[in-house]
PDB file of C-alpha atoms and ligand atoms in Angstrom:
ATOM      1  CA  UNK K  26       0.000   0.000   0.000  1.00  0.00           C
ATOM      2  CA  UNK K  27       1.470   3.607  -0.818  1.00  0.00           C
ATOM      3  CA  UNK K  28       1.199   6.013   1.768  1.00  0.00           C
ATOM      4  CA  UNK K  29       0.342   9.611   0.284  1.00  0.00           C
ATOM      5  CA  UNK K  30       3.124  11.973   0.656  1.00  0.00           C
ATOM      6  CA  UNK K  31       2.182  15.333   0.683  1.00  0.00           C
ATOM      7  CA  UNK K  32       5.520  16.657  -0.295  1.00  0.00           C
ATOM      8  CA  UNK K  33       4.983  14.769  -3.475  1.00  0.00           C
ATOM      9  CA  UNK K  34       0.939  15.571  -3.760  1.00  0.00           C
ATOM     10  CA  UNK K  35      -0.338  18.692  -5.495  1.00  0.00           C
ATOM     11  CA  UNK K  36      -2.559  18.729  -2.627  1.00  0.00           C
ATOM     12  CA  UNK K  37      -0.351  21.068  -0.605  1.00  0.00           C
ATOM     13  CA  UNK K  38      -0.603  21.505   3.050  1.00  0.00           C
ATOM     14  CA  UNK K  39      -3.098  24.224   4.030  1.00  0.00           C
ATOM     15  CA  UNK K  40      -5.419  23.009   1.620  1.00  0.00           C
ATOM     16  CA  UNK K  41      -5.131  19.726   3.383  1.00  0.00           C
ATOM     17  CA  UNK K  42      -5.680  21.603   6.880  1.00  0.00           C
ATOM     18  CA  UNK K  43      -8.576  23.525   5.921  1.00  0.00           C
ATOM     19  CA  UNK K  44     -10.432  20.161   4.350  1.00  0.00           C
ATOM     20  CA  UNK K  45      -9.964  18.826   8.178  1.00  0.00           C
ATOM     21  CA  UNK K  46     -11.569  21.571   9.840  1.00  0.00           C
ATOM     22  CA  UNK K  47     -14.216  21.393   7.244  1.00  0.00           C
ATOM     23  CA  UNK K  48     -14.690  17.707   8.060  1.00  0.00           C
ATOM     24  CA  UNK K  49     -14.501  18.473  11.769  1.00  0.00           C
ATOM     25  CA  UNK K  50     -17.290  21.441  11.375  1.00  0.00           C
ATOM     26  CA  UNK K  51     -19.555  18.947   9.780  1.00  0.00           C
ATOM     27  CA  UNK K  52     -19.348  16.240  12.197  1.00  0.00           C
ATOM     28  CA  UNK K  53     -19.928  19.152  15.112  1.00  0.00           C
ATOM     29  CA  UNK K  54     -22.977  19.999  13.541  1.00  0.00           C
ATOM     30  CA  UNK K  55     -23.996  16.378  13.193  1.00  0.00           C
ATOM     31  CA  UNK K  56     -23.173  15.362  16.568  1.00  0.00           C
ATOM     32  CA  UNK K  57     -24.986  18.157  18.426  1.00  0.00           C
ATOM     33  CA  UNK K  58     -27.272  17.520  20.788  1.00  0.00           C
ATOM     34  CA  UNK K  59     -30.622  18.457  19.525  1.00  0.00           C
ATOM     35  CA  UNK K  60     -31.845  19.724  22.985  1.00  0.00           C
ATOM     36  CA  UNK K  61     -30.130  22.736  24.409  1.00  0.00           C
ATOM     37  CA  UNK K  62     -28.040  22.321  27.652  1.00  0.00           C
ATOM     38  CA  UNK K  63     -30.069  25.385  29.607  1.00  0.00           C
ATOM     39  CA  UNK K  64     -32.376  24.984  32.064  1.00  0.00           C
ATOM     40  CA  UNK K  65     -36.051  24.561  30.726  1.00  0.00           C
ATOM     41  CA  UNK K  66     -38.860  22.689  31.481  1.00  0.00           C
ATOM     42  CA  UNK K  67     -39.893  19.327  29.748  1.00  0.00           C
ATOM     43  CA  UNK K  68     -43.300  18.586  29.467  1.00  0.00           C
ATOM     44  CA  UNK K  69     -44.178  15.258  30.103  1.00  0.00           C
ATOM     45  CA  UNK K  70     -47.612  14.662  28.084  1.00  0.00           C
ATOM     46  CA  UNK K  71     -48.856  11.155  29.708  1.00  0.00           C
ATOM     47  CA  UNK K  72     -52.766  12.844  29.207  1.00  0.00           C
ATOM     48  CA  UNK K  73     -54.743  10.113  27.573  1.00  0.00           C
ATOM     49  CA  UNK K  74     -55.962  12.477  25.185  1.00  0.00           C
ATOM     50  CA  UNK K  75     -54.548  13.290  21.515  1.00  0.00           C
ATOM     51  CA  UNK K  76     -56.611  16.469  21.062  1.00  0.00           C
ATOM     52  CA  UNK K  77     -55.587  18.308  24.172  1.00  0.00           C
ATOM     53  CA  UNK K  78     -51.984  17.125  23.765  1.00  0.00           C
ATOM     54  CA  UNK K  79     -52.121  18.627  20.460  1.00  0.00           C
ATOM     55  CA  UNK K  80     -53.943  21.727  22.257  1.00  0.00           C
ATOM     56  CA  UNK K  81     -50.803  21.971  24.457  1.00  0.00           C
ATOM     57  CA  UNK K  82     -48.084  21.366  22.369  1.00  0.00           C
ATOM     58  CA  UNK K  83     -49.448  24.681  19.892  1.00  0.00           C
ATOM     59  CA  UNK K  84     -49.494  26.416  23.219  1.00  0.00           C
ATOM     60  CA  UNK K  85     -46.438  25.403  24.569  1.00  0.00           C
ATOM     61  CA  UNK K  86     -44.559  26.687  21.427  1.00  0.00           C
ATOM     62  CA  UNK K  87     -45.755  30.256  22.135  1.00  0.00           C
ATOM     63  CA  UNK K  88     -45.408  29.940  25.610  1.00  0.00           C
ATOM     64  CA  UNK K  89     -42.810  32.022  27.427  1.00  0.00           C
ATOM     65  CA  UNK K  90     -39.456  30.065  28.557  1.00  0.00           C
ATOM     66  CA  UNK K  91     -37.654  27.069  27.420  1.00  0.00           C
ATOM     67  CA  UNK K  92     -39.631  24.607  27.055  1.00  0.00           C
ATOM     68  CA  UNK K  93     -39.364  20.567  25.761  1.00  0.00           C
ATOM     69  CA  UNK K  94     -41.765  18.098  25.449  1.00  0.00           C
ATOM     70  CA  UNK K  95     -41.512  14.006  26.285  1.00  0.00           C
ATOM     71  CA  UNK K  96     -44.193  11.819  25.214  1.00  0.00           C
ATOM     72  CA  UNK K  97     -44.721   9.003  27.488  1.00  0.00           C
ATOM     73  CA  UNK K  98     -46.423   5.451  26.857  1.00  0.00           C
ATOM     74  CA  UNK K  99     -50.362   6.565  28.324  1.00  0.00           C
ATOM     75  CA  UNK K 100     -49.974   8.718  25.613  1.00  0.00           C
ATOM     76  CA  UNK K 101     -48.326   6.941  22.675  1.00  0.00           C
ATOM     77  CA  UNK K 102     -50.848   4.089  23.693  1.00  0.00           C
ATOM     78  CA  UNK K 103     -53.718   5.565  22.532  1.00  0.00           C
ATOM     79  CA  UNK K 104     -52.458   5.571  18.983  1.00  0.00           C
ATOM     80  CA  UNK K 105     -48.943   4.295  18.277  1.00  0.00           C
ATOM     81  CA  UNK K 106     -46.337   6.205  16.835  1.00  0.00           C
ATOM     82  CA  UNK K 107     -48.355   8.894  14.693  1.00  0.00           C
ATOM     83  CA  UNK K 108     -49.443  10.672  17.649  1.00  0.00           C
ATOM     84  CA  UNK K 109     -45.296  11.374  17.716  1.00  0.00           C
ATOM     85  CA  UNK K 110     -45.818  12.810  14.815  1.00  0.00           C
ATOM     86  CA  UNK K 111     -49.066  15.044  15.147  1.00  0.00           C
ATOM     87  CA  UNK K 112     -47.269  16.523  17.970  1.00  0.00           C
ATOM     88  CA  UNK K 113     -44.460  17.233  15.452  1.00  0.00           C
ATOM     89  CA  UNK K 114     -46.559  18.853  13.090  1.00  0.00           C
ATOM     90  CA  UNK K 115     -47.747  21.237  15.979  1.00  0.00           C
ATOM     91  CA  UNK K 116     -44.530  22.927  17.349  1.00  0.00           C
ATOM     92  CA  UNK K 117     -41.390  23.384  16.761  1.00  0.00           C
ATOM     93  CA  UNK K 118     -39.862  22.602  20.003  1.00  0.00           C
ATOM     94  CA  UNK K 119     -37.863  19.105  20.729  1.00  0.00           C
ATOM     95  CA  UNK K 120     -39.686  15.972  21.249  1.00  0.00           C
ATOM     96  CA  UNK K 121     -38.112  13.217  23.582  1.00  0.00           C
ATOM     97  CA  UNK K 122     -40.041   9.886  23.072  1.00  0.00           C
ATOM     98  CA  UNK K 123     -40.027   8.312  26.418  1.00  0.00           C
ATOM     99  CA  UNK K 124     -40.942   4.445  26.046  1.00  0.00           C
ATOM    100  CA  UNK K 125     -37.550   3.792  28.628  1.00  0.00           C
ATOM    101  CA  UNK K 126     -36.365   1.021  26.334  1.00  0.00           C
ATOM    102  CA  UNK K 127     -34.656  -1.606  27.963  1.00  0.00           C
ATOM    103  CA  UNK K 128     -34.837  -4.655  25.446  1.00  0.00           C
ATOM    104  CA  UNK K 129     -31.914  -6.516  23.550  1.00  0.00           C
ATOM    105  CA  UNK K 130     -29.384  -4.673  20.810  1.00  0.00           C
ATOM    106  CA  UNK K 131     -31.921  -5.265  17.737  1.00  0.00           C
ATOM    107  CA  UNK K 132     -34.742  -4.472  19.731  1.00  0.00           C
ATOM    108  CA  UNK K 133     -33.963  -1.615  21.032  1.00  0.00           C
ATOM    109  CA  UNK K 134     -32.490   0.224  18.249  1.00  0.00           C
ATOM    110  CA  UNK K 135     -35.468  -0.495  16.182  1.00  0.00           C
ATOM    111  CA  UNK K 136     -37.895   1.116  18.550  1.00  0.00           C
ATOM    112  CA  UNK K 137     -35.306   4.359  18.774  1.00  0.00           C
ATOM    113  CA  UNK K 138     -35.392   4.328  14.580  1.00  0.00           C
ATOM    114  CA  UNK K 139     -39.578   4.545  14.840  1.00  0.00           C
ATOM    115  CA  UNK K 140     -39.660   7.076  17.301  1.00  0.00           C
ATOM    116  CA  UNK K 141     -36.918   9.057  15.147  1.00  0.00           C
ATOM    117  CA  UNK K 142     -38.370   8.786  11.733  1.00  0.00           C
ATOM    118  CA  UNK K 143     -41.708   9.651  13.175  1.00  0.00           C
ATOM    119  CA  UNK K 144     -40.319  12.955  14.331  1.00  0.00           C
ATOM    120  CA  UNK K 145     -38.670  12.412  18.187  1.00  0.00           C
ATOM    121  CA  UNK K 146     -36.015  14.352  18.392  1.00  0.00           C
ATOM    122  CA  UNK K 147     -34.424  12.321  21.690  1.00  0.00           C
ATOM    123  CA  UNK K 148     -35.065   8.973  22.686  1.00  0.00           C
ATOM    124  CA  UNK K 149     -35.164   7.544  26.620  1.00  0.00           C
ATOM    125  CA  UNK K 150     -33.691   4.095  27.279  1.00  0.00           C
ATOM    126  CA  UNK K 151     -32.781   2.634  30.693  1.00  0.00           C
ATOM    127  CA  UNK K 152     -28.489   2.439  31.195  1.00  0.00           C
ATOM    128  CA  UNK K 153     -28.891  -0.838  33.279  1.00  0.00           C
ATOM    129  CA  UNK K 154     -29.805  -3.063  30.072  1.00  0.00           C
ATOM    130  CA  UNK K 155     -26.216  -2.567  29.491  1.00  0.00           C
ATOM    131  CA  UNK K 156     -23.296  -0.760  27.218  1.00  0.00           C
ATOM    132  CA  UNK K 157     -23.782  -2.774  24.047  1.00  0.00           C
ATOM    133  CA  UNK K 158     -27.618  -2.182  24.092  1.00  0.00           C
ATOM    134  CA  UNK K 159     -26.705   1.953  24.563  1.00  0.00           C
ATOM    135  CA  UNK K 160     -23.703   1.826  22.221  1.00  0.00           C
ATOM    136  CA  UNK K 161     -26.360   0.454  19.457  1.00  0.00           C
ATOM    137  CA  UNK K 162     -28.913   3.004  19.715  1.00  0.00           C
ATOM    138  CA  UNK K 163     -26.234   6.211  20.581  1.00  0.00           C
ATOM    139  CA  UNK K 164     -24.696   4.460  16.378  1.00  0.00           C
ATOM    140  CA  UNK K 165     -28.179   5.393  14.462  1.00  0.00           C
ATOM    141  CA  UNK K 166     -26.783   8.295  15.011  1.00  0.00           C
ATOM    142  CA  UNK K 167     -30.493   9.650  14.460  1.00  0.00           C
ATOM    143  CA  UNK K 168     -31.090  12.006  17.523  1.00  0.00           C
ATOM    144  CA  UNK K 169     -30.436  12.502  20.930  1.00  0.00           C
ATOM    145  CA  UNK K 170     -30.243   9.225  23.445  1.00  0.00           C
ATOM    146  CA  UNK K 171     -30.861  10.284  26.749  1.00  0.00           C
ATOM    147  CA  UNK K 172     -30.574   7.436  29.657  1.00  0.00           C
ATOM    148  CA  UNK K 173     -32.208   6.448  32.955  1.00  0.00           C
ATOM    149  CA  UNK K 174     -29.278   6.169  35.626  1.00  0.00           C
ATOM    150  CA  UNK K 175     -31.354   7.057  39.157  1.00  0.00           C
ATOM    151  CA  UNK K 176     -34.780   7.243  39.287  1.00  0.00           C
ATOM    152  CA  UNK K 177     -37.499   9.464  41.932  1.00  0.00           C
ATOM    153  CA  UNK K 178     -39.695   6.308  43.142  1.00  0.00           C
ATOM    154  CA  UNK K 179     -38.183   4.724  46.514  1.00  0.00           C
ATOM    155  CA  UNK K 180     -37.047   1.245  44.977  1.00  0.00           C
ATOM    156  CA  UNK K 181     -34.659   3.207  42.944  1.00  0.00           C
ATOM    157  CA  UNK K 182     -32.726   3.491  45.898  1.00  0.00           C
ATOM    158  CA  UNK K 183     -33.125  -0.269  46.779  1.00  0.00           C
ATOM    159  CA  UNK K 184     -31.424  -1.591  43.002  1.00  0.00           C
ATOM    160  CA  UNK K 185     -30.903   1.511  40.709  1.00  0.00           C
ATOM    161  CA  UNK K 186     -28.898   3.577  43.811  1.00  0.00           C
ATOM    162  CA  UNK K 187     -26.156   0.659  43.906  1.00  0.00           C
ATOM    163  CA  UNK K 188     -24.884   1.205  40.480  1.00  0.00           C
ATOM    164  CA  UNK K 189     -25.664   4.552  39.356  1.00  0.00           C
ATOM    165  CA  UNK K 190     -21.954   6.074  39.255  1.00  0.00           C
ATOM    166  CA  UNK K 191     -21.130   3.083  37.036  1.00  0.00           C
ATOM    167  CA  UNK K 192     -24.039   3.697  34.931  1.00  0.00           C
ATOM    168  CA  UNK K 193     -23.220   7.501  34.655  1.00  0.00           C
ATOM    169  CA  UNK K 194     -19.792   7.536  34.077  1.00  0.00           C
ATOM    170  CA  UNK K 195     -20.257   4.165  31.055  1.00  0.00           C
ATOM    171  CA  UNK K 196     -23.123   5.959  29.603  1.00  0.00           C
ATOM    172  CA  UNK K 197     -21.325   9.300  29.172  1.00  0.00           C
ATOM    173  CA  UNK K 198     -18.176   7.570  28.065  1.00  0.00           C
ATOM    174  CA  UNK K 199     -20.702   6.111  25.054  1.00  0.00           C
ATOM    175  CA  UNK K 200     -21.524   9.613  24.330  1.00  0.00           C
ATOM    176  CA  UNK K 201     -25.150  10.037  25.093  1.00  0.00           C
ATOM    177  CA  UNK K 202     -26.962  13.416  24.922  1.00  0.00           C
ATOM    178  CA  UNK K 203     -28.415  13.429  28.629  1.00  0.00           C
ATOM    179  CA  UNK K 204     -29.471  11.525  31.633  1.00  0.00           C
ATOM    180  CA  UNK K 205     -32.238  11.300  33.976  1.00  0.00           C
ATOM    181  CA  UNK K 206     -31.420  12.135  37.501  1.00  0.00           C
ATOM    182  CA  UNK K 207     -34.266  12.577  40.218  1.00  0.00           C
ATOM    183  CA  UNK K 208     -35.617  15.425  41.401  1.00  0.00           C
ATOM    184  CA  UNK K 209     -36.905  14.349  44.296  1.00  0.00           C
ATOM    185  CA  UNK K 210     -33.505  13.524  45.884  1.00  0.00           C
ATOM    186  CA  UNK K 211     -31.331  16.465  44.989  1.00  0.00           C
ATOM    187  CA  UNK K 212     -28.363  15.352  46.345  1.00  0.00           C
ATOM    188  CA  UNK K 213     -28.050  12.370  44.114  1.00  0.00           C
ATOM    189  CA  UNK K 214     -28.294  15.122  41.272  1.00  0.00           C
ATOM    190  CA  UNK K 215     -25.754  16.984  42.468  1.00  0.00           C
ATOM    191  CA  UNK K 216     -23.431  14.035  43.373  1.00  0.00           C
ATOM    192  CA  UNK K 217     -23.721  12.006  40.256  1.00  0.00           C
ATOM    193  CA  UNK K 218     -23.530  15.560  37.721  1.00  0.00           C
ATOM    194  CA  UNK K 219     -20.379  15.907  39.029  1.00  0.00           C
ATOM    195  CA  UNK K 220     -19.360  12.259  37.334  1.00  0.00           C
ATOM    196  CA  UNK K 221     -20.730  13.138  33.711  1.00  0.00           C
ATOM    197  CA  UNK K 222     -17.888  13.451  31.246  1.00  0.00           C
ATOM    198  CA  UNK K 223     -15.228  12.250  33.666  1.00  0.00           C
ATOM    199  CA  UNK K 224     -14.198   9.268  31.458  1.00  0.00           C
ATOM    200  CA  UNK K 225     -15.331  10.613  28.238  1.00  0.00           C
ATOM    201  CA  UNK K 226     -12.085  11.556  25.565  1.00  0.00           C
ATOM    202  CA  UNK K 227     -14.633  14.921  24.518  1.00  0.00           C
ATOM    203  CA  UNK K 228     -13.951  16.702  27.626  1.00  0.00           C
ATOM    204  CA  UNK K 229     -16.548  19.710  25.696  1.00  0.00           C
ATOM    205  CA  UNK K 230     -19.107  17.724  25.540  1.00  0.00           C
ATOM    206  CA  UNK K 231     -22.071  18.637  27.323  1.00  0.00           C
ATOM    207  CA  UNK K 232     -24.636  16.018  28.459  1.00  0.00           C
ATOM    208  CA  UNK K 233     -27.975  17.710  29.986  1.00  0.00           C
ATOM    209  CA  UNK K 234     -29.429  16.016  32.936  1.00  0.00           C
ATOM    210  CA  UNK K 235     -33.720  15.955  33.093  1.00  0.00           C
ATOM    211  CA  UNK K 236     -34.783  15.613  36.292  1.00  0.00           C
ATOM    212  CA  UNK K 237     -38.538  13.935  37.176  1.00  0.00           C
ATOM    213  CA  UNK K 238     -40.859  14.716  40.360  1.00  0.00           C
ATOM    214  CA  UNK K 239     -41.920  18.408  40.424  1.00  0.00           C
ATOM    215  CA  UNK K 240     -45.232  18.887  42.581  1.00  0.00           C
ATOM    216  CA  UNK K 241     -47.271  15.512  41.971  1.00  0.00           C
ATOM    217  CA  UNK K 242     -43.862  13.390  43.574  1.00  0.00           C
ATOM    218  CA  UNK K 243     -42.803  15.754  46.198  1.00  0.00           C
ATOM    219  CA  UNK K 244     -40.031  17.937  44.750  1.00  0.00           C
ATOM    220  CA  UNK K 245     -40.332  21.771  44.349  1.00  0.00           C
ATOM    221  CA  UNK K 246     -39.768  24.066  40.868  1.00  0.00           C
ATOM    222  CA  UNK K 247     -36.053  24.499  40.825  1.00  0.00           C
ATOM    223  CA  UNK K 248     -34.988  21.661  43.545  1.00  0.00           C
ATOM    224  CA  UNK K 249     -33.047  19.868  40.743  1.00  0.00           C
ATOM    225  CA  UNK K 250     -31.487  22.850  38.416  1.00  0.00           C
ATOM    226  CA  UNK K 251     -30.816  24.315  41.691  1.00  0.00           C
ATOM    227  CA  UNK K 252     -28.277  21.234  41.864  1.00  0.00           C
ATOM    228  CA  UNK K 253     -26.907  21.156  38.353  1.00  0.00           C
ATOM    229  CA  UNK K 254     -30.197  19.840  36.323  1.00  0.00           C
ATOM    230  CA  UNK K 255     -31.051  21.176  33.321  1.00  0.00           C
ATOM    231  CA  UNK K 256     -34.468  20.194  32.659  1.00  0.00           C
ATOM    232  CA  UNK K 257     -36.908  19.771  35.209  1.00  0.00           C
ATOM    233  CA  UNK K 258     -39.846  17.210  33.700  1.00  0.00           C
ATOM    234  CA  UNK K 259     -43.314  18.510  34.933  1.00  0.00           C
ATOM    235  CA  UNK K 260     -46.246  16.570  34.023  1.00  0.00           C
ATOM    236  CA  UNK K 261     -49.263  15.806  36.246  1.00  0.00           C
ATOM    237  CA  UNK K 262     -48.972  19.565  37.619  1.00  0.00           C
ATOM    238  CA  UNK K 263     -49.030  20.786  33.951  1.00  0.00           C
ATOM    239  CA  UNK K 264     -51.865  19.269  31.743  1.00  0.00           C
ATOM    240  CA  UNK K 265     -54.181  18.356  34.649  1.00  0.00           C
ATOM    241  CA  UNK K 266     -53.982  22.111  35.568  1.00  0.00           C
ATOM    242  CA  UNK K 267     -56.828  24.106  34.357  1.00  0.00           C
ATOM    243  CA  UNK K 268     -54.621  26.482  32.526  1.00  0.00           C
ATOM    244  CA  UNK K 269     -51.915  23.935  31.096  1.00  0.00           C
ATOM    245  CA  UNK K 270     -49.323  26.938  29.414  1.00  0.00           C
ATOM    246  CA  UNK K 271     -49.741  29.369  32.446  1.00  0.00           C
ATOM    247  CA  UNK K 272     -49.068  26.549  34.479  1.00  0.00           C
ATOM    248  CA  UNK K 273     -46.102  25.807  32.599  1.00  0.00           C
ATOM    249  CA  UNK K 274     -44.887  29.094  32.448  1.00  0.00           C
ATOM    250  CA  UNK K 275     -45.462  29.778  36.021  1.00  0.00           C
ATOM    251  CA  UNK K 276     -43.050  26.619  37.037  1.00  0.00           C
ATOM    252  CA  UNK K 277     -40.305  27.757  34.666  1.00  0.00           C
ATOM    253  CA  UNK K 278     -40.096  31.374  36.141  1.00  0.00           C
ATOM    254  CA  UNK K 279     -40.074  29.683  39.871  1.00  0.00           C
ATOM    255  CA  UNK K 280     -37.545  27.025  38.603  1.00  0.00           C
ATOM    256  CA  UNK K 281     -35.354  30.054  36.913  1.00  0.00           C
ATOM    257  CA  UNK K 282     -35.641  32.369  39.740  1.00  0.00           C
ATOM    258  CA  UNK K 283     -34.350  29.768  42.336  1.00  0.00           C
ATOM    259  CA  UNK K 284     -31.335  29.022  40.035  1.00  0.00           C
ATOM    260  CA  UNK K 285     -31.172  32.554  39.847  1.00  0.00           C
ATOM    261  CA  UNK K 286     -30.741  33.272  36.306  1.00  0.00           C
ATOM    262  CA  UNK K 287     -32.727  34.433  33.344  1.00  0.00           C
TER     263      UNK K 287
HETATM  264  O1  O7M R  19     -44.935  15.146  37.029  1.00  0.00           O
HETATM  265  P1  O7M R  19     -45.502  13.766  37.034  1.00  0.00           P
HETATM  266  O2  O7M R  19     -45.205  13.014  38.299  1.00  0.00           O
HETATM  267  O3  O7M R  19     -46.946  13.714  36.643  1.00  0.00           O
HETATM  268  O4  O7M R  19     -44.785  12.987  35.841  1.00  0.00           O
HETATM  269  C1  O7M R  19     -43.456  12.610  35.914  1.00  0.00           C
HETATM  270  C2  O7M R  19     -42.973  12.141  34.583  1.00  0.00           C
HETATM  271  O5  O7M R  19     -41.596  11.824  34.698  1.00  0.00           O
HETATM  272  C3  O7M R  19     -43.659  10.871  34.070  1.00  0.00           C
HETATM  273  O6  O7M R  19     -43.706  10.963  32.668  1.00  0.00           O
HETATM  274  C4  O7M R  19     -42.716   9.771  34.489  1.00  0.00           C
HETATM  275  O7  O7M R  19     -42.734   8.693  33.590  1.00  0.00           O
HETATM  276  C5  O7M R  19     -41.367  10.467  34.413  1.00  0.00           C
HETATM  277  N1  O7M R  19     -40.338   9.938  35.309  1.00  0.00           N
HETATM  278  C6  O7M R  19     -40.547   9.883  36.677  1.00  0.00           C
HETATM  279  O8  O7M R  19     -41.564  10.318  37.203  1.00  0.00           O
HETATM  280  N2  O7M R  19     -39.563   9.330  37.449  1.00  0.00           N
HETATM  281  C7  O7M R  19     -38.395   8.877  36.964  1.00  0.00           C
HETATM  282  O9  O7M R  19     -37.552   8.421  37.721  1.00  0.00           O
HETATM  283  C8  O7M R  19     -38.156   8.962  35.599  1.00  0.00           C
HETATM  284  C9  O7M R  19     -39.119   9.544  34.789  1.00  0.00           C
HETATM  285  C10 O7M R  19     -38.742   9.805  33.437  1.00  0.00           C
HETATM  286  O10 O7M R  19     -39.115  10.715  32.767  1.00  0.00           O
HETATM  287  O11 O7M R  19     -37.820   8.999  32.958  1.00  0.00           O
HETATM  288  C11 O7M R  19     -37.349   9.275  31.705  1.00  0.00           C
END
């Protein structure tokens, strides 16, 4: 095999250079993360109904803050993957499909490819299913992967709570976009952000942490971005309020103003 010289190319050196950072530009753009790393609120529509999640979603998009939404199984039930999609077609603001895979490789990727091509723009799997199963579905290269590591229920603690800093510090190492840490234990936030990134080669990247349990679970606007959380995932509070976007918007100001930012 003949290695190219570029003493004896006409490709001469800058030229060479400048292709690189081209390259490198590209694959930036690829690779980011399709949710922004500031603190926001994520919607989490689990309502049973289509037409008020569509309702909300239009709302949400005018609504003032940052907001995401994740669309959970009570709601995908009702009528499989196209309701991804409707809520697509209504705003412009990232869509995490939460179905918390946790099957084999195959599986698992192939669920992450249907919620992608129907218009998620992030996926949720669990980390405990293990490296190869994350590795597969972080290589569609598709959209954000996001991962379970803790979780805010009390038998996390019990089975989840043992591993966690393994699971955070693998996960990140794979390169996924973010990771769910609870809210309703804010010290396991703090502790375990504090481990993102630590093994990874890409010390710039930036993995957002979404944090579950605001008002229906116990924890308060702003407990978790209060402790290094970027999202705080609000659902129950939101579309069983009577005024869903004021709601929302309400719980983002109280979340920013105890992080004390804008
Ligand atoms: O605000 P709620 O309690 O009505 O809803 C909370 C949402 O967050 C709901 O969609 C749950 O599935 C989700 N959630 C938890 O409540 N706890 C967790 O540990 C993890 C999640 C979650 O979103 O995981 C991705």
């Amino acid at each position: 095999m003949r290695v190219l010289d570029l003493r004896e190319s006409r490709i001469d050196e800058s030229e060479t250079i400048s292709w690189i950072k081209n390259i490198k530009r590209l694959k930036d753009v690829i690779e980011t993360s399709r949710i922004e790393k500031r603190p926001g609120i994520m919607v989490a529509f689990d309502m049973e109904d289509v037409p008020s999640a569509i309702r909300l979603a239009e709302e949400l998009s005018a609504a003032d803050g940052n907001f995401a939404i994740k669309i959970g199984r009570p709601l995908e039930m009702q009528t499989g993957k196209e309701v991804i999609s409707k809520v697509r077609d209504a705003t412009d603001i990232p869509i995490v499909y939460d179905g918390k895979i946790a099957d084999i490789p195959y599986i698992s990727a192939k669920i992450a490819e249907i919620a992608y091509d129907a218009g998620a723009d992030a996926v949720i799997m669990h980390a405990f299913v293990g490296a190869d199963v994350v590795r597969e579905v972080v290589n569609l290269g598709m959209g954000d992967v996001i991962t379970v590591i803790e979780m805010t229920h009390p038998g996390s603690v019990e089975y989840l709570g043992h591993f966690s800093e393994k699971l955070i510090r693998k996960t990140s190492e794979i390169g996924v976009d973010g990771v769910v840490l609870p809210a309703t234990r804010p010290e396991r936030v703090s502790a375990l952000s504090g481990l993102l990134n630590s093994g990874s080669i890409d010390s710039d990247s930036e993995t957002y942490i979404i944090s579950p349990g605001i008002h229906a679970q116990g924890a308060e606007p702003g407990d978790a971005i209060a402790n290094g959380s970027d999202y705080e995932v609000v659902g129950r509070a939101i579309y069983q309020s009577e005024y869903p976007k004021e709601s929302a918007e309400q719980i983002y100001r109280q979340a920013i103003s105890r992080w004390g930012g804008v």
